[in-house]
GROMACS .gro file of C-alpha atoms in nm:
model
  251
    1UNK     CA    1  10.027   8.627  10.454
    2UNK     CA    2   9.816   8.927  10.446
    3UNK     CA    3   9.976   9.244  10.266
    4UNK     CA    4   9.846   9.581  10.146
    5UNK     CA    5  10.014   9.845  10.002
    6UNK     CA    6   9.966  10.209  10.079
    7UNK     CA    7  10.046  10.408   9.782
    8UNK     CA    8   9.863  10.742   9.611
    9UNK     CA    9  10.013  10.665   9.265
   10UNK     CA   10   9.773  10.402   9.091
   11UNK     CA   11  10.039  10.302   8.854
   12UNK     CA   12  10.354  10.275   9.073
   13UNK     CA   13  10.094  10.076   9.366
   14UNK     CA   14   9.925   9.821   9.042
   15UNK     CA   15  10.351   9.783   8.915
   16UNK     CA   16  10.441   9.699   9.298
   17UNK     CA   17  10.181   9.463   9.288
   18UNK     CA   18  10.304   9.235   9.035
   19UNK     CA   19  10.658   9.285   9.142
   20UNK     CA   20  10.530   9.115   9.441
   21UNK     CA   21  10.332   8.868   9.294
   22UNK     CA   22  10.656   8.728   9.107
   23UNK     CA   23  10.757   8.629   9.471
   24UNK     CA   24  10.498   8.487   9.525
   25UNK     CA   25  10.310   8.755   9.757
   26UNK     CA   26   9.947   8.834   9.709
   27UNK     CA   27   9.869   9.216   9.792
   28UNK     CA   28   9.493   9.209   9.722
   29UNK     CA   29   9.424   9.536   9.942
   30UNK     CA   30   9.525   9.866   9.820
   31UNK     CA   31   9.490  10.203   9.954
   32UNK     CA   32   9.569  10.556   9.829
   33UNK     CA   33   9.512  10.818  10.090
   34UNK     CA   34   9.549  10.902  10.450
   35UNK     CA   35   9.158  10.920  10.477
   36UNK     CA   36   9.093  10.594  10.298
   37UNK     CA   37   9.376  10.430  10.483
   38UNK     CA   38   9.226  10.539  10.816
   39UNK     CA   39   8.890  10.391  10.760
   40UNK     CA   40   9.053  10.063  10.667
   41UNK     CA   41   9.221  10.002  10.943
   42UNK     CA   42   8.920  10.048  11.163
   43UNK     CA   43   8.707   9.829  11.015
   44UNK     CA   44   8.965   9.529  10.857
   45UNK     CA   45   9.228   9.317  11.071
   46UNK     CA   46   9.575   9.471  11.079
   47UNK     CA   47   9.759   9.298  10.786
   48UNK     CA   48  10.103   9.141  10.843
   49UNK     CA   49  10.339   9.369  10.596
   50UNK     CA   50  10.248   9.741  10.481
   51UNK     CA   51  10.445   9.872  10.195
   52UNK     CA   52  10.410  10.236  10.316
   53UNK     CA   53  10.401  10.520  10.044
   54UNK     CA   54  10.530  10.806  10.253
   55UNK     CA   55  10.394  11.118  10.075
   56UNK     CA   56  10.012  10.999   9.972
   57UNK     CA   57   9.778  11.249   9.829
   58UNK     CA   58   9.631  11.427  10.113
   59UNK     CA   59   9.945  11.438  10.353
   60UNK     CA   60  10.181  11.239  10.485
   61UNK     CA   61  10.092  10.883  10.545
   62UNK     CA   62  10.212  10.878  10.914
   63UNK     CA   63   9.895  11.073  10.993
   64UNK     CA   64   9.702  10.725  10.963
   65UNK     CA   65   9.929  10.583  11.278
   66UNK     CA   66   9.832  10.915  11.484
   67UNK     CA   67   9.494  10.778  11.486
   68UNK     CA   68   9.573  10.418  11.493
   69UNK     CA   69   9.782  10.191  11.686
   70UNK     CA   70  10.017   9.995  11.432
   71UNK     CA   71  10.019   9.637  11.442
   72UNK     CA   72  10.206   9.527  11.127
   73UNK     CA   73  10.574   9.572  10.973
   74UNK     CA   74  10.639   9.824  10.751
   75UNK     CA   75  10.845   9.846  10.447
   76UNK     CA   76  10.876  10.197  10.309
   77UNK     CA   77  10.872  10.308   9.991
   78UNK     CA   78  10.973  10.711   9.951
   79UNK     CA   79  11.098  10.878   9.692
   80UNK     CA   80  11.245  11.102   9.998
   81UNK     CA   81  11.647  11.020   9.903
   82UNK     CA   82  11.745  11.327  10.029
   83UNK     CA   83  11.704  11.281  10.382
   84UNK     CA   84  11.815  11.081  10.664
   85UNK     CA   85  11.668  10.752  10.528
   86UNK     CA   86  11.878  10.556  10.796
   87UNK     CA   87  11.609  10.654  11.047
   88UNK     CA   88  11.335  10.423  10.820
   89UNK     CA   89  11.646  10.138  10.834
   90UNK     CA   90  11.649  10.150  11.220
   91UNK     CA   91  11.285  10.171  11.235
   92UNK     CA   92  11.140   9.938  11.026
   93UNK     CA   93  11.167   9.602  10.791
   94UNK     CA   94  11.319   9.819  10.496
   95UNK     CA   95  11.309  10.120  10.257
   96UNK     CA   96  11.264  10.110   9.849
   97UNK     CA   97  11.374  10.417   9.713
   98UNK     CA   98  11.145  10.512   9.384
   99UNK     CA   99  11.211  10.357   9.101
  100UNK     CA  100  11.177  10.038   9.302
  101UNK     CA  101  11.402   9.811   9.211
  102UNK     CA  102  11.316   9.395   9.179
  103UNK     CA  103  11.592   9.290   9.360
  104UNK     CA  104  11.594   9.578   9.627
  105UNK     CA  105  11.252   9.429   9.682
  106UNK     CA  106  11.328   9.072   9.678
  107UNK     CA  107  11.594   9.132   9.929
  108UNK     CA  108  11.377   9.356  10.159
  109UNK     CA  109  11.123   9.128  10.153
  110UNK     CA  110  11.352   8.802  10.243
  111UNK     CA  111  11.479   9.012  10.559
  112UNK     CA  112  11.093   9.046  10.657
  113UNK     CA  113  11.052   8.663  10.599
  114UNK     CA  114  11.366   8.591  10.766
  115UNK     CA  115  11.222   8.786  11.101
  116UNK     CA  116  10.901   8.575  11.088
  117UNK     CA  117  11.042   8.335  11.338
  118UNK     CA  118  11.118   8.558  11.589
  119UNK     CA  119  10.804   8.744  11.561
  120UNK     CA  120  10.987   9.055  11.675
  121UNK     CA  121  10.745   9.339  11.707
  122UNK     CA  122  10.875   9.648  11.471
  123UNK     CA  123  10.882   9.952  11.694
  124UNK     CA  124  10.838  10.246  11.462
  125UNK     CA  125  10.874  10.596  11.620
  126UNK     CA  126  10.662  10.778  11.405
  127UNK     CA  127  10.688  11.133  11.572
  128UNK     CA  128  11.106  11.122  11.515
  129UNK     CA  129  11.057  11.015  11.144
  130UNK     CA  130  10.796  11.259  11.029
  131UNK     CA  131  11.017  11.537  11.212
  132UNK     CA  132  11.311  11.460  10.969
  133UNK     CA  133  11.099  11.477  10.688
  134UNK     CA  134  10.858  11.810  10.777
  135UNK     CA  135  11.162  12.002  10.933
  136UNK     CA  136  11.469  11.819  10.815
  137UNK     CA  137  11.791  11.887  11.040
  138UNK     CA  138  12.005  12.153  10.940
  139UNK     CA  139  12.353  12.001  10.817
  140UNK     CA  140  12.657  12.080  10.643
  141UNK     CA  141  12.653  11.907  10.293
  142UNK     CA  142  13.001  11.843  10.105
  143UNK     CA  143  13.146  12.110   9.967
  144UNK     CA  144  13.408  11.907   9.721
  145UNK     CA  145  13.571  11.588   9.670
  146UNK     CA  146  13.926  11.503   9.627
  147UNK     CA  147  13.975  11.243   9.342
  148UNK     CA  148  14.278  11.046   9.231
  149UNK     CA  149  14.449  11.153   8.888
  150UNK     CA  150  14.764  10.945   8.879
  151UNK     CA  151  14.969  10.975   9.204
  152UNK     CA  152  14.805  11.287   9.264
  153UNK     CA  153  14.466  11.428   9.460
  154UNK     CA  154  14.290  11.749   9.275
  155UNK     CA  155  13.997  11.880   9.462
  156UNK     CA  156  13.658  11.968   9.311
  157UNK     CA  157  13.451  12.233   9.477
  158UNK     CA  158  13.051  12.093   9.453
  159UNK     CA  159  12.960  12.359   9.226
  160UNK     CA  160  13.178  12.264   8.939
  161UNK     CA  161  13.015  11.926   8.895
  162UNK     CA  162  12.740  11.888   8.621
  163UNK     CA  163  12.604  11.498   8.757
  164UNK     CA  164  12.687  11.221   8.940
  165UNK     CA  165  12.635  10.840   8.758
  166UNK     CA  166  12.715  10.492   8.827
  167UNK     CA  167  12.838  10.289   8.542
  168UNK     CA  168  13.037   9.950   8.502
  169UNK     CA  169  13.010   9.907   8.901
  170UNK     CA  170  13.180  10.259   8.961
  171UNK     CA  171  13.091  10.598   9.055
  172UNK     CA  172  13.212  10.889   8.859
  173UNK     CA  173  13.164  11.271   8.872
  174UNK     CA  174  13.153  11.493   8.579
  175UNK     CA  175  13.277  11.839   8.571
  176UNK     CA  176  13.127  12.115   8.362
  177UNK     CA  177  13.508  12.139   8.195
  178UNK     CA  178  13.407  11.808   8.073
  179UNK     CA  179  13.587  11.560   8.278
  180UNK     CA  180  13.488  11.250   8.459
  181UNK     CA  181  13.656  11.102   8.739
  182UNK     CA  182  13.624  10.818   8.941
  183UNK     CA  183  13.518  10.788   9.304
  184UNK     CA  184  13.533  10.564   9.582
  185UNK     CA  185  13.210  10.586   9.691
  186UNK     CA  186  12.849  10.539   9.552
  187UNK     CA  187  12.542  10.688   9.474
  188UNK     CA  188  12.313  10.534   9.816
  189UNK     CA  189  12.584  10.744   9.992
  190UNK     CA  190  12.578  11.054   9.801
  191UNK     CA  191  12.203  11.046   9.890
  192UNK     CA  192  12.299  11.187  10.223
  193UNK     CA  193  12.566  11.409  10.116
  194UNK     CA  194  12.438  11.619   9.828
  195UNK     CA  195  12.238  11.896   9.892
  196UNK     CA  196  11.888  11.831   9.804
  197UNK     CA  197  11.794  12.172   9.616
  198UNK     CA  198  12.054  12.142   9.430
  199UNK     CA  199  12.138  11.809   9.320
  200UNK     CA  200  11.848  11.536   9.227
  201UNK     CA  201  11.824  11.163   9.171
  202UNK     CA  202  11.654  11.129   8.862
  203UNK     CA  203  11.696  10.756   8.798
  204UNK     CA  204  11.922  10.468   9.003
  205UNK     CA  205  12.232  10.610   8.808
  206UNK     CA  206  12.179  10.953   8.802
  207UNK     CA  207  12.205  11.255   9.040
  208UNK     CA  208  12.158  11.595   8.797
  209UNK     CA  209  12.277  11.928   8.914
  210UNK     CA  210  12.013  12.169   8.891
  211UNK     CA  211  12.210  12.460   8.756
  212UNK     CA  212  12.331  12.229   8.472
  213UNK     CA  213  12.053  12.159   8.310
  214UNK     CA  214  12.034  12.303   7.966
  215UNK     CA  215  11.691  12.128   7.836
  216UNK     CA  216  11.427  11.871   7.897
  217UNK     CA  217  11.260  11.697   7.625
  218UNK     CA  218  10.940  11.458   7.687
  219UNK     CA  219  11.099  11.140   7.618
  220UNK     CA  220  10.851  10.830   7.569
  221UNK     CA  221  10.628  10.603   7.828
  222UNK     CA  222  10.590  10.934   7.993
  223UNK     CA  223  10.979  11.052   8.053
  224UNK     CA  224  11.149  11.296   8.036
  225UNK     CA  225  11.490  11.349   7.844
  226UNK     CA  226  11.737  11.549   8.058
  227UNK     CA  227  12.009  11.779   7.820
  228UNK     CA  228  12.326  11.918   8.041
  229UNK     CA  229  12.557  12.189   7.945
  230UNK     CA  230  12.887  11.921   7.881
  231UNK     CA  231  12.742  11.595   7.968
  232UNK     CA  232  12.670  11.424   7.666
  233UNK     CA  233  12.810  11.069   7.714
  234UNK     CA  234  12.495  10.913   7.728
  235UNK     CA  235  12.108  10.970   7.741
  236UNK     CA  236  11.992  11.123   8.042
  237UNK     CA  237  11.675  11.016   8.130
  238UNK     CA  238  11.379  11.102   8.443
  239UNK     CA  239  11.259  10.775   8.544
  240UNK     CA  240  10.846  10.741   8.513
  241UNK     CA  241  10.835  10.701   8.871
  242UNK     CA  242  11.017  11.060   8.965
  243UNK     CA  243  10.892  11.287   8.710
  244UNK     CA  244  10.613  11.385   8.940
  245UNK     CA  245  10.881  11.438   9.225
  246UNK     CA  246  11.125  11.567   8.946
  247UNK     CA  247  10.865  11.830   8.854
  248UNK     CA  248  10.801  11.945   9.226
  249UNK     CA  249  11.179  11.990   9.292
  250UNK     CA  250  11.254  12.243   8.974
  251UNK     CA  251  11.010  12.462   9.133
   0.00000   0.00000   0.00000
């Protein structure tokens, strides 16, 4: 099976790589920009699986398709939680949101295997994609949540809640009086429901309110440490793989 993977990020592409290669697929071809990608495709045969890095450093990588016909499947991998990642789910193999995750990947790449069979082309409409990503549609995020304290509901308006966290297989808010309370829901569908300049994944169990941040610290292997104004429960940490992203959204 040939695979490449499309990725600007030398480290994250070189870690995906031997994630892959403990399941036993070899991704020998790597490629970090739009223009490199390009020129690859014209002069090599179309591999069988991209993993597809959507923001690369010199634009967005569905610039290489407006010049060239895709023949392969496509797995994404975008650090783009906060918009309508559904559209990559009806359009392709799979999506890895950033930090990939080794069984997120073992599972999206089982689904790929499982289509070999059929040898079902993968329509991907390009053009709708890149339109939810460049000029996102407008949409009413939530505004609170009701939660359950005893036999009663208490509404919480968005703004009063410091972070969002998953722990012991449940999904809790926390208030900036302090208080945590449990949800029935979880953090993949908060992705689509928190507004994205205000609230920010920062690692698979953590969505941060902006205007709750007190510090950040560098934290080691290139983190960074994360200090709220009541949340203090546990460390708080950027994952490597969003600092860069983590960085571009304070801003």
């Amino acid at each position: 099976m040939n695979v490449i993977i499309i990725e600007d990020e030398k480290p994250s592409a070189r870690r995906l790589q031997r994630m892959l290669k403990t399941l036993n697929m070899e991704a020998q071809t790597m490629l970090h920009s739009v223009e490199e990608s390009i020129k690859w495709f014209e002069d090599n045969k179309h591999p069988d699986l991209i993993f597809l890095d959507i923001q690369l450093s010199d634009g967005l990588s569905f610039e290489i398709f407006e010049s060239i016909e895709i023949k392969s499947a496509v797995i994404f991998t975008t650090a783009y939680d906060e918009y309508a990642l559904q559209a990559f789910k009806l359009n392709s193999i799979d999506y890895l949101l950033k930090p990939i995750d080794e069984d997120d990947l073992a599972i999206a790449v089982k689904k790929y295997q499982e289509r070999l069979p059929q040898k079902q082309a993968v329509t991907l409409d390009f053009n709708d994609i890149k339109k939810l990503l460049v000029n996102p549609i407008d949409r009413e995020y939530k505004k609170r949540f009701s939660v359950k304290v005893g036999q009663h509901l208490k509404l919480i308006n968005i703004d009063d809640i410091e972070c969002f966290y998953s722990e012991n297989k449940g999904t809790y808010l926390y208030t900036t009086e302090g208080r945590n309370y449990l949800l029935d829901t979880t953090l993949e569908y908060l992705e689509n429901e928190l507004e994205p300049q205000t609230f920010f994944r920062i690692n698979r169990k953590f969505f941060v309110n902006i205007n709750a941040i007190k510090d950040m610290v560098s934290y080691t292997n290139s983190r960074l440490q994360i200090k709220l104004n009541a949340y203090n429960e546990q460390e708080v940490i950027v994952a490597r793989e969003r600092v860069k992203d983590f960085r571009a959204w304070l801003e």
